mmCIF file of C-alpha atoms in Angstrom:
data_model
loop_
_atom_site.group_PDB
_atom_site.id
_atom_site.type_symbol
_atom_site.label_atom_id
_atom_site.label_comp_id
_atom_site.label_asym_id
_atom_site.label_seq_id
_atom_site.Cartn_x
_atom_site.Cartn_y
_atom_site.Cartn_z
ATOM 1 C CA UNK A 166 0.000 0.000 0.000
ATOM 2 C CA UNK A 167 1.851 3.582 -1.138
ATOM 3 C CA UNK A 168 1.712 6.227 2.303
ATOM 4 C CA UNK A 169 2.873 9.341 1.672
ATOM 5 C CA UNK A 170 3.706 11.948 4.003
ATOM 6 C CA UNK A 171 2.905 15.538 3.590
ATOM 7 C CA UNK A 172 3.792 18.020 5.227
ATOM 8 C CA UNK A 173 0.858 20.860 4.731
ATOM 9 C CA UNK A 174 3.334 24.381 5.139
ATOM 10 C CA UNK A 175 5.645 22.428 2.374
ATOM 11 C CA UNK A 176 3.279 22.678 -0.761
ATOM 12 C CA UNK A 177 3.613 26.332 -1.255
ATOM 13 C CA UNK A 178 5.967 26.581 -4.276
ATOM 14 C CA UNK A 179 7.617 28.913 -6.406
ATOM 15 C CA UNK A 180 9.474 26.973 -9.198
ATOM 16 C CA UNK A 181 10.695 24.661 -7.019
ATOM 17 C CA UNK A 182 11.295 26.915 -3.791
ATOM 18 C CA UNK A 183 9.742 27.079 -1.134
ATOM 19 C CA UNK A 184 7.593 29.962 -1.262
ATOM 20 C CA UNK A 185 6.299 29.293 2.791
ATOM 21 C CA UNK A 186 8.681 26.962 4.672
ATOM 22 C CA UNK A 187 7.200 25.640 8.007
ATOM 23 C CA UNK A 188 9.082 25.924 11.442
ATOM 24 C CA UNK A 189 11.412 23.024 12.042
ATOM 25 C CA UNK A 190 13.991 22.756 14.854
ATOM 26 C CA UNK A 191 16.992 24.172 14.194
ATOM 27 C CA UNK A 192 19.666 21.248 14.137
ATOM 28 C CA UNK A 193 22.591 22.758 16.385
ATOM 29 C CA UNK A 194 25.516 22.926 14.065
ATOM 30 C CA UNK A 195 28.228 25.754 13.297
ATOM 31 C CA UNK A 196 30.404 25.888 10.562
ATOM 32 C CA UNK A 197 34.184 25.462 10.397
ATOM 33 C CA UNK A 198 35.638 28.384 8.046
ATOM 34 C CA UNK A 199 38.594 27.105 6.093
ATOM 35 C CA UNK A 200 39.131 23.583 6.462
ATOM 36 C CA UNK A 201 40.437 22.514 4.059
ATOM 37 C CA UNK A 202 43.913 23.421 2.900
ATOM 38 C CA UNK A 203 44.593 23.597 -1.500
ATOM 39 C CA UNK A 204 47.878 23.416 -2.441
ATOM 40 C CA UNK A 205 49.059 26.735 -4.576
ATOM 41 C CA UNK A 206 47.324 27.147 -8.392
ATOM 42 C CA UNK A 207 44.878 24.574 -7.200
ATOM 43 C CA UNK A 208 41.446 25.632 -6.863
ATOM 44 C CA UNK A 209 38.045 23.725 -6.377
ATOM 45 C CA UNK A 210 35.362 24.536 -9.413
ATOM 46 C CA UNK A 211 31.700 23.527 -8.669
ATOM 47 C CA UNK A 212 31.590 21.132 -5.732
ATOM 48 C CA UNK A 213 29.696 18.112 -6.446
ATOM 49 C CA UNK A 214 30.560 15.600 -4.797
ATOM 50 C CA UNK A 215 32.134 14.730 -0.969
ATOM 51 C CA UNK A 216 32.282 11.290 0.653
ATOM 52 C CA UNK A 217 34.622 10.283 3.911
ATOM 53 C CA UNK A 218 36.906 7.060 4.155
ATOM 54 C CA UNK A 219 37.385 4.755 6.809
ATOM 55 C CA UNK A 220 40.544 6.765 7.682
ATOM 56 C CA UNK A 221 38.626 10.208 7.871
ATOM 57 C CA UNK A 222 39.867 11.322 4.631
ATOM 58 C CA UNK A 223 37.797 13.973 2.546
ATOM 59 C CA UNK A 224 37.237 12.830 -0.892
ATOM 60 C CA UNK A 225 36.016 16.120 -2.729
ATOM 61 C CA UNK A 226 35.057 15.345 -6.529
ATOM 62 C CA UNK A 227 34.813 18.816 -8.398
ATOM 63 C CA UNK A 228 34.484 20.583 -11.589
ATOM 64 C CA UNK A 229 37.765 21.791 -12.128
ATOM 65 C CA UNK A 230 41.473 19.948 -12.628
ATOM 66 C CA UNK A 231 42.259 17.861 -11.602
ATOM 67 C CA UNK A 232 38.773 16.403 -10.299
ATOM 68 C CA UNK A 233 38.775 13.975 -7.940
ATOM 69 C CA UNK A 234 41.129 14.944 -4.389
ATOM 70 C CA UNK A 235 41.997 13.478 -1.422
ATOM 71 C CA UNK A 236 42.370 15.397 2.085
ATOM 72 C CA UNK A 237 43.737 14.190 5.172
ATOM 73 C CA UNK A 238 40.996 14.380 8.298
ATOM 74 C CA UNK A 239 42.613 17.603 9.089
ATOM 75 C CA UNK A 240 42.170 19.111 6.247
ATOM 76 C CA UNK A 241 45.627 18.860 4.193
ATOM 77 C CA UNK A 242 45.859 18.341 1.128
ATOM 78 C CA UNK A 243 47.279 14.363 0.060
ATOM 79 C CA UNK A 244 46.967 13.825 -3.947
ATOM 80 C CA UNK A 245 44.837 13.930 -6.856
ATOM 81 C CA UNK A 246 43.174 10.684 -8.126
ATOM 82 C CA UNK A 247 42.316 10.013 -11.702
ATOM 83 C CA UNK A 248 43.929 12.692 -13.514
ATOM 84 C CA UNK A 249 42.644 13.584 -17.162
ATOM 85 C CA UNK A 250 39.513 10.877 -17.236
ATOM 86 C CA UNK A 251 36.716 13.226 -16.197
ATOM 87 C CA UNK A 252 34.848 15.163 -18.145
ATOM 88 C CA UNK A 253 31.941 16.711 -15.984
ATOM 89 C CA UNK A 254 31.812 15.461 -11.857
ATOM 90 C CA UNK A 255 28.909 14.779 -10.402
ATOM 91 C CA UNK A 256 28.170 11.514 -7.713
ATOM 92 C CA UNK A 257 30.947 9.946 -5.291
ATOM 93 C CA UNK A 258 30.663 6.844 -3.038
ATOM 94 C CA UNK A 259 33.511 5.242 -1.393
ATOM 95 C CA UNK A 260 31.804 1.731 -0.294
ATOM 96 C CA UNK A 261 32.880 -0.807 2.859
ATOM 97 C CA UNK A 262 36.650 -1.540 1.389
ATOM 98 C CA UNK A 263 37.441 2.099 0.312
ATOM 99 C CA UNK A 264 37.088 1.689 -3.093
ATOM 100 C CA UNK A 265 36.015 5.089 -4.774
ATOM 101 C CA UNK A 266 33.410 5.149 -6.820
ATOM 102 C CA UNK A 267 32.225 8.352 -9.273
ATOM 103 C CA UNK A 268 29.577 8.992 -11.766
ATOM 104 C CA UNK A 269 30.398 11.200 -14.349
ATOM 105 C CA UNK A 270 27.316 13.159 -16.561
ATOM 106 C CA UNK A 271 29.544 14.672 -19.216
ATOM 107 C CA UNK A 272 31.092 11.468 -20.179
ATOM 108 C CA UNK A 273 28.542 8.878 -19.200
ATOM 109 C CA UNK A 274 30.453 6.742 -17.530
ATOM 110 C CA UNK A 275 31.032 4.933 -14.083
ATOM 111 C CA UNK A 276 34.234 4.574 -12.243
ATOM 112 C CA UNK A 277 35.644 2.403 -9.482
ATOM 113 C CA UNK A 278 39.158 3.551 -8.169
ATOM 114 C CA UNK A 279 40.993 0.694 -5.693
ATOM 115 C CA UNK A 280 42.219 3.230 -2.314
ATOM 116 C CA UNK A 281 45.392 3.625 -4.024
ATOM 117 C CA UNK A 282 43.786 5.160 -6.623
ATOM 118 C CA UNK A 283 44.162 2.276 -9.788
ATOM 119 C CA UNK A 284 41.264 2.340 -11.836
ATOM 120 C CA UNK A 285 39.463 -0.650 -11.440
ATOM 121 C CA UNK A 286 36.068 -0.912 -12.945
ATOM 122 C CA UNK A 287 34.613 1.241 -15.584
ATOM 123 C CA UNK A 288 30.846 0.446 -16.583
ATOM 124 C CA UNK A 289 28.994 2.713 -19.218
ATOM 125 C CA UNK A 290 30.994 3.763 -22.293
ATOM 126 C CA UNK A 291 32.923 7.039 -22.472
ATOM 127 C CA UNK A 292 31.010 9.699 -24.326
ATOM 128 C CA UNK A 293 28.057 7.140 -25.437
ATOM 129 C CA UNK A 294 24.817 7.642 -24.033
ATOM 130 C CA UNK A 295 21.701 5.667 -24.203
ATOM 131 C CA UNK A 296 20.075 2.716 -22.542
ATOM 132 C CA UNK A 297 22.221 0.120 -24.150
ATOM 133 C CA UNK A 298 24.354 -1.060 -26.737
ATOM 134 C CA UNK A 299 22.682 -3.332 -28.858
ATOM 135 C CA UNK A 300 26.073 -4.620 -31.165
ATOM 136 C CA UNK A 301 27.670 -5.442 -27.955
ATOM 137 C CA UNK A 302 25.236 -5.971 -25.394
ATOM 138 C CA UNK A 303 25.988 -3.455 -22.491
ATOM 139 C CA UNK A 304 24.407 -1.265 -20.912
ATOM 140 C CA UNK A 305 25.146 2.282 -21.390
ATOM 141 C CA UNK A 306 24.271 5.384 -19.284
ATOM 142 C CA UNK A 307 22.828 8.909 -19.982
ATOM 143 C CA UNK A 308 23.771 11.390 -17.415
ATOM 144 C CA UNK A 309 24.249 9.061 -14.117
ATOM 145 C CA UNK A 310 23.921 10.994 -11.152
ATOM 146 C CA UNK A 311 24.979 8.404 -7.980
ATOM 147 C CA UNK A 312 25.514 5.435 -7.204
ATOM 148 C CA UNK A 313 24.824 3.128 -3.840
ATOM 149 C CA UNK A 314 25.499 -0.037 -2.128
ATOM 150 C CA UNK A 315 23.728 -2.958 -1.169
ATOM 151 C CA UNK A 316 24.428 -5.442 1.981
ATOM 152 C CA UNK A 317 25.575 -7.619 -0.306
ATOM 153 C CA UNK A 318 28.292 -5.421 -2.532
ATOM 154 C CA UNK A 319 25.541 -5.201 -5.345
ATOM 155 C CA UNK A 320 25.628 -1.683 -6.838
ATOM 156 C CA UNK A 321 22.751 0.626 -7.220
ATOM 157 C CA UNK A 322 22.902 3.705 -9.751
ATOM 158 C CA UNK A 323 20.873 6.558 -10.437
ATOM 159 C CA UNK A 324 20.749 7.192 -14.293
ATOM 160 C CA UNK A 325 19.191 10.153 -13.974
ATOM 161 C CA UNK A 326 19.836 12.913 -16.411
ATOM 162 C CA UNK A 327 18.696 11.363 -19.782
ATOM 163 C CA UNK A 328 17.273 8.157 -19.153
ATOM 164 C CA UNK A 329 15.698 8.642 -15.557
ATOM 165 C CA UNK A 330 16.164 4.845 -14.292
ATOM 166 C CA UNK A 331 17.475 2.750 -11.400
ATOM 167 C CA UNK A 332 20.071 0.667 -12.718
ATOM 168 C CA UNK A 333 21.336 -2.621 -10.438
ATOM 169 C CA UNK A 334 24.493 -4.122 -10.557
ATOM 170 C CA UNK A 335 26.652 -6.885 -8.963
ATOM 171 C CA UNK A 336 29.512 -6.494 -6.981
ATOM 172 C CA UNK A 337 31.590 -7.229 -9.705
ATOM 173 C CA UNK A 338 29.499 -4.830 -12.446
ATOM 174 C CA UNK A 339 26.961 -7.142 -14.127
ATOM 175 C CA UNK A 340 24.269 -5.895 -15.026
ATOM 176 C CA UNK A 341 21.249 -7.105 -13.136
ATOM 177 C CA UNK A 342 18.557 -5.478 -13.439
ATOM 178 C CA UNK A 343 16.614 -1.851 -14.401
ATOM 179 C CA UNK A 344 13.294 -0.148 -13.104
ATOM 180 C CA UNK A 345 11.854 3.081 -13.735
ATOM 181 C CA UNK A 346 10.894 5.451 -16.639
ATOM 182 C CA UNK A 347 10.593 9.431 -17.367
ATOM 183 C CA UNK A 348 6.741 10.467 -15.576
ATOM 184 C CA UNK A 349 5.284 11.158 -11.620
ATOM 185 C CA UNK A 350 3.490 7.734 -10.753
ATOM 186 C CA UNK A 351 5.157 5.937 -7.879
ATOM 187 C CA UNK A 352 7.949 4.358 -9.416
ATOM 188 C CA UNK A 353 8.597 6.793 -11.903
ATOM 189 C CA UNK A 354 11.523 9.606 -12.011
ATOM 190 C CA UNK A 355 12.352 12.883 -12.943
ATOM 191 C CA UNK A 356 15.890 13.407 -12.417
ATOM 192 C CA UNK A 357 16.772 10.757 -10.162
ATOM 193 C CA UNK A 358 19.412 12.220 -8.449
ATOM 194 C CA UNK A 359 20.788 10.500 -4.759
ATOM 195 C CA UNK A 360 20.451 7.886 -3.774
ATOM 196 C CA UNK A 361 21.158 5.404 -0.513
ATOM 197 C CA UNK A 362 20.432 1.861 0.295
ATOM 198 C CA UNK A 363 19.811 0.886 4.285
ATOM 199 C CA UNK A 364 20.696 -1.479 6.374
ATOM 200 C CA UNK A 365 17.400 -3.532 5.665
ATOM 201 C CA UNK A 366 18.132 -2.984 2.017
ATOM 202 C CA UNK A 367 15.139 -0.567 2.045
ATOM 203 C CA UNK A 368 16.414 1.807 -0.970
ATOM 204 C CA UNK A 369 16.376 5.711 -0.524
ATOM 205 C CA UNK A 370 15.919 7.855 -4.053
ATOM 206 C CA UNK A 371 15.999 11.530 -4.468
ATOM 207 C CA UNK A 372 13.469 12.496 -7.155
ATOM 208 C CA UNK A 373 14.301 15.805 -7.634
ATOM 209 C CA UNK A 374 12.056 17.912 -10.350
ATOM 210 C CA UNK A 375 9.115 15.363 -8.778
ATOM 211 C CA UNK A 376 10.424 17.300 -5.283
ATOM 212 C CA UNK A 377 9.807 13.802 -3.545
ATOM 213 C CA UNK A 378 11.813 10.915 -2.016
ATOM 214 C CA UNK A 379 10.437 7.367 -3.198
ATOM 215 C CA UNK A 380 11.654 4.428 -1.363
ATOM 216 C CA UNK A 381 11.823 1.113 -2.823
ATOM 217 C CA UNK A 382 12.971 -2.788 -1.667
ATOM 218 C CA UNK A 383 16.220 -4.222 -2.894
ATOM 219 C CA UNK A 384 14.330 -5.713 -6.058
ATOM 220 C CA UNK A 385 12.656 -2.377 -7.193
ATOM 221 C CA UNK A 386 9.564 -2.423 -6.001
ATOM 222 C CA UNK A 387 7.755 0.662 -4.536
ATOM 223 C CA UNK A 388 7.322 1.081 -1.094
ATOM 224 C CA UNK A 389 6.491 4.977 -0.194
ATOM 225 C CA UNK A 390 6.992 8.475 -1.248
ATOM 226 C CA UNK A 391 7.726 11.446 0.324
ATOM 227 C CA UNK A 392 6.682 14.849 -0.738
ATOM 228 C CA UNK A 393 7.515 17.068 2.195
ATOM 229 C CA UNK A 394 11.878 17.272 1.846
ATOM 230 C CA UNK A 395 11.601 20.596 -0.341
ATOM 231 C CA UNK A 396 13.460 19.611 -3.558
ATOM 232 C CA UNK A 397 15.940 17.032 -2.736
ATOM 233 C CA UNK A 398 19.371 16.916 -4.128
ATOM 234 C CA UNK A 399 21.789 14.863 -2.539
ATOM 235 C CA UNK A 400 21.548 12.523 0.761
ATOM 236 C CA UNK A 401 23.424 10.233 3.028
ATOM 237 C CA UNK A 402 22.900 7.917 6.049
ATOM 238 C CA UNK A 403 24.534 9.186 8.685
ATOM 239 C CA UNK A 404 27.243 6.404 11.090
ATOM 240 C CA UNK A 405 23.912 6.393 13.844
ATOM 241 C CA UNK A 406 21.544 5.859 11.227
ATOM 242 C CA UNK A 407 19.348 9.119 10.505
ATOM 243 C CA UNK A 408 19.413 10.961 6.989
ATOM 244 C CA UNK A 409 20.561 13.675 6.240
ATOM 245 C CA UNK A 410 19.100 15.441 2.913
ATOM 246 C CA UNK A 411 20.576 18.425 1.090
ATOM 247 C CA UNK A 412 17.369 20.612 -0.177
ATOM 248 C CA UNK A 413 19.216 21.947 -2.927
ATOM 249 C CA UNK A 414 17.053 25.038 -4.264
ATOM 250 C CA UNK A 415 15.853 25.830 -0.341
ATOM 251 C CA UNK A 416 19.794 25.948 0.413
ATOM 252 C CA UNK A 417 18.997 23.852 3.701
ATOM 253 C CA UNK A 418 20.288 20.328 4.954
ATOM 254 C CA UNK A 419 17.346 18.314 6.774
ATOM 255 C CA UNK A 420 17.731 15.147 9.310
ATOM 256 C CA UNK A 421 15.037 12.772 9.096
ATOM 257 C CA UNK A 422 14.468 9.554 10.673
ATOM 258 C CA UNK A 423 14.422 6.450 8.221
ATOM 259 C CA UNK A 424 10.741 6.268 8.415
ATOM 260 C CA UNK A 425 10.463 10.082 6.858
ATOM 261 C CA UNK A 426 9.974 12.662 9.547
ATOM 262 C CA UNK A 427 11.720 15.177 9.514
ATOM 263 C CA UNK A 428 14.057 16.435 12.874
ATOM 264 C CA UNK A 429 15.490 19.539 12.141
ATOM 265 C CA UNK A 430 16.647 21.566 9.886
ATOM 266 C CA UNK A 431 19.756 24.357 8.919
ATOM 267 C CA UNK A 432 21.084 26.741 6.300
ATOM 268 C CA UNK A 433 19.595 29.757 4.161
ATOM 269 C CA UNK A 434 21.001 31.193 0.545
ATOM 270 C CA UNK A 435 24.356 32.773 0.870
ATOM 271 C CA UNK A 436 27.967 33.281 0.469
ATOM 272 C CA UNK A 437 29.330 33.498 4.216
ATOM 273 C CA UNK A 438 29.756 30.290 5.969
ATOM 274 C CA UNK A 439 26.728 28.565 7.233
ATOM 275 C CA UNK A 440 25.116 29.455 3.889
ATOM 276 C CA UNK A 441 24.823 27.692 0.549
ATOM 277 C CA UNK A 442 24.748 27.608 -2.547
ATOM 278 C CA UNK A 443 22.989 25.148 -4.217
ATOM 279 C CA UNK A 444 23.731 22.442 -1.357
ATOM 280 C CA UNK A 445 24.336 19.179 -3.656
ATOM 281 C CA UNK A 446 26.220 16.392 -1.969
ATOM 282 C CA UNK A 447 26.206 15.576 1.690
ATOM 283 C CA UNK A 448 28.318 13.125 3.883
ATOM 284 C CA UNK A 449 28.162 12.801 7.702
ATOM 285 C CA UNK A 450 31.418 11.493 10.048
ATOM 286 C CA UNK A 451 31.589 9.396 13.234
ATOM 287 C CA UNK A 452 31.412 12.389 15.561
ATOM 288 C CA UNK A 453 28.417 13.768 13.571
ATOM 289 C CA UNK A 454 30.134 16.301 11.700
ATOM 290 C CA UNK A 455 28.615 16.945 8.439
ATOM 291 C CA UNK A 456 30.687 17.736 5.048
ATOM 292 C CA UNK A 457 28.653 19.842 2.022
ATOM 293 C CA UNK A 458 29.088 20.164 -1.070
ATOM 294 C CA UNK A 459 27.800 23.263 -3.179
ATOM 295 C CA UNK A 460 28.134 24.246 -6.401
ATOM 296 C CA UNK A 461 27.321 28.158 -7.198
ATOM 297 C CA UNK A 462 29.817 28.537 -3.893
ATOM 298 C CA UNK A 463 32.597 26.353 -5.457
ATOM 299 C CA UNK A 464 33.580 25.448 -1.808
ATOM 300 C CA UNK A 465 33.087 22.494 0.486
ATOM 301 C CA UNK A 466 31.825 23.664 4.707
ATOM 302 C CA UNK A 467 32.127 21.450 7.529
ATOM 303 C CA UNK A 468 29.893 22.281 9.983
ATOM 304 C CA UNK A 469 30.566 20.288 13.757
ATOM 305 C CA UNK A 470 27.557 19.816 16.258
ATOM 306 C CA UNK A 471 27.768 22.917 19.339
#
């Protein structure tokens, strides 16, 4: 049976915005100004992508070159990963063995990098879009946004730009299986754009022109929607098990509960620290700091609880 939740104050919108934005507790976070530490002539473009490894290190996959970066937990700067194969950054995972995984839009392509950086996997074809490749039998990709993990190592990715599809993988990159199509029925996308798998294999997708979460089961099928998160780019599952949800176009990161409600909230449109622009990836650490991407601010904040 679908539930949704809806939040009443949340359906007042102005092309996507949030014209009237209800009162939610503010989460108590403040931001940590400078963090991170670029080497000279090295500069970040758009942000769009941030993910942690078991070591603390900041992964930080941007729009600029080279692309892909590595910082140490305190903020220094370690090496550049990948040099030359990007072509425009969007989704980074690093799953349970530190592998680093990135979806790339311009190019169309998927990417698994071993932790010291050898490429490993590639899945999609480089500058070939489509749903797949009749000659040779693959699938390809148009415009994959993320990518997540299952229990088991199998590999979930959001094909979201062009083709607007959940595409399942094995551990090892066969293909498995696809669900979804282009339209607003339950199941359906528009712009598929995060997404995160539980620990109950329950799987989490940001549906962001729909301005809805749906949640599915490991297989695809549709579980619930929710319609009260503002317009959802990018989300995580924090180390204790909440999400967190960057509303990209309300510059605002929510925590929720697995089960949808919503716990607090922070951020407003900005430049200084504490504000965003465009908020559009989102990673949480074992002391509960949070790490943010944004892309008109070309910048990465921490923010650390108070």
């Amino acid at each position: 049976m679908m539930r949704t939740v809806v939040l009443p104050a949340l359906l007042f919108f102005v092309n996507g915005v949030a014209a009237k934005s209800e009162k939610l507790p503010p989460l108590p976070y403040q931001p940590v100004p400078g963090f991170l530490s670029l080497p000279p002539g090295l500069y970040f473009g758009e942000t769009s992508g941030i993910a942690l490894n078991s070591r603390g290190h900041i992964i930080v996959f941007h729009r600029g070159s080279p692309s892909l970066l590595e910082f140490s937990s305190d903020g220094q700067f370690i090496r550049a990963i990948g040099e030359g194969l990007f072509t425009t950054s969007h989704g980074l995972r690093i799953d349970a063995e530190d592998n680093i995984w990135t979806t790339d839009v311009g190019s169309h392509t998927v990417f698994k990098f071993s932790p010291q950086g050898r490429l490993l996997i590639v899945l999609g074809r480089k500058n070939h879009s489509g749903e797949w490749h009749d000659a040779d039998n693959f699938p390809l990709f148009d415009g994959p946004s993320d990518l997540a993990f299952g229990k088991d190592g199998e590999i979930y990715i959001s094909d979201g730009y062009g083709n607007s599809r959940i595409m399942k993988f094995d551990r090892d990159g066969n293909f498995i299986k696809t669900w979804g199509s282009k339209g607003t029925a339950p199941g359906e996308f528009d712009l598929p754009h995060s997404i995160v798998v539980d620990a109950n294999g329950r799987v989490y997708v940001c549906d962001r022109t729909n301005k809805r979460v749906q949640i599915f089961d490991s297989e695809g099928n549709f579980i619930e929607e929710w319609t009260h998160v503002g317009v959802p780019f990018g989300l995580c599952i924090s180390p204790d098990n909440f999400l967190f949800l960057a509303d990209g176009l309300n510059n605002r990161i929510l925590k929720l509960t697995l089960e949808g409600e919503i716990l607090g909230a922070f951020g407003q449109p900005g430049k200084r620290p504490g504000q965003f622009g465009l908020a559009h990836d989102i990673v949480v650490g074992p002391g509960n700091e949070i790490y943010v991407a944004e892309i008109l601010n070309w910048r990465v904040q921490k923010f650390v609880p108070r």
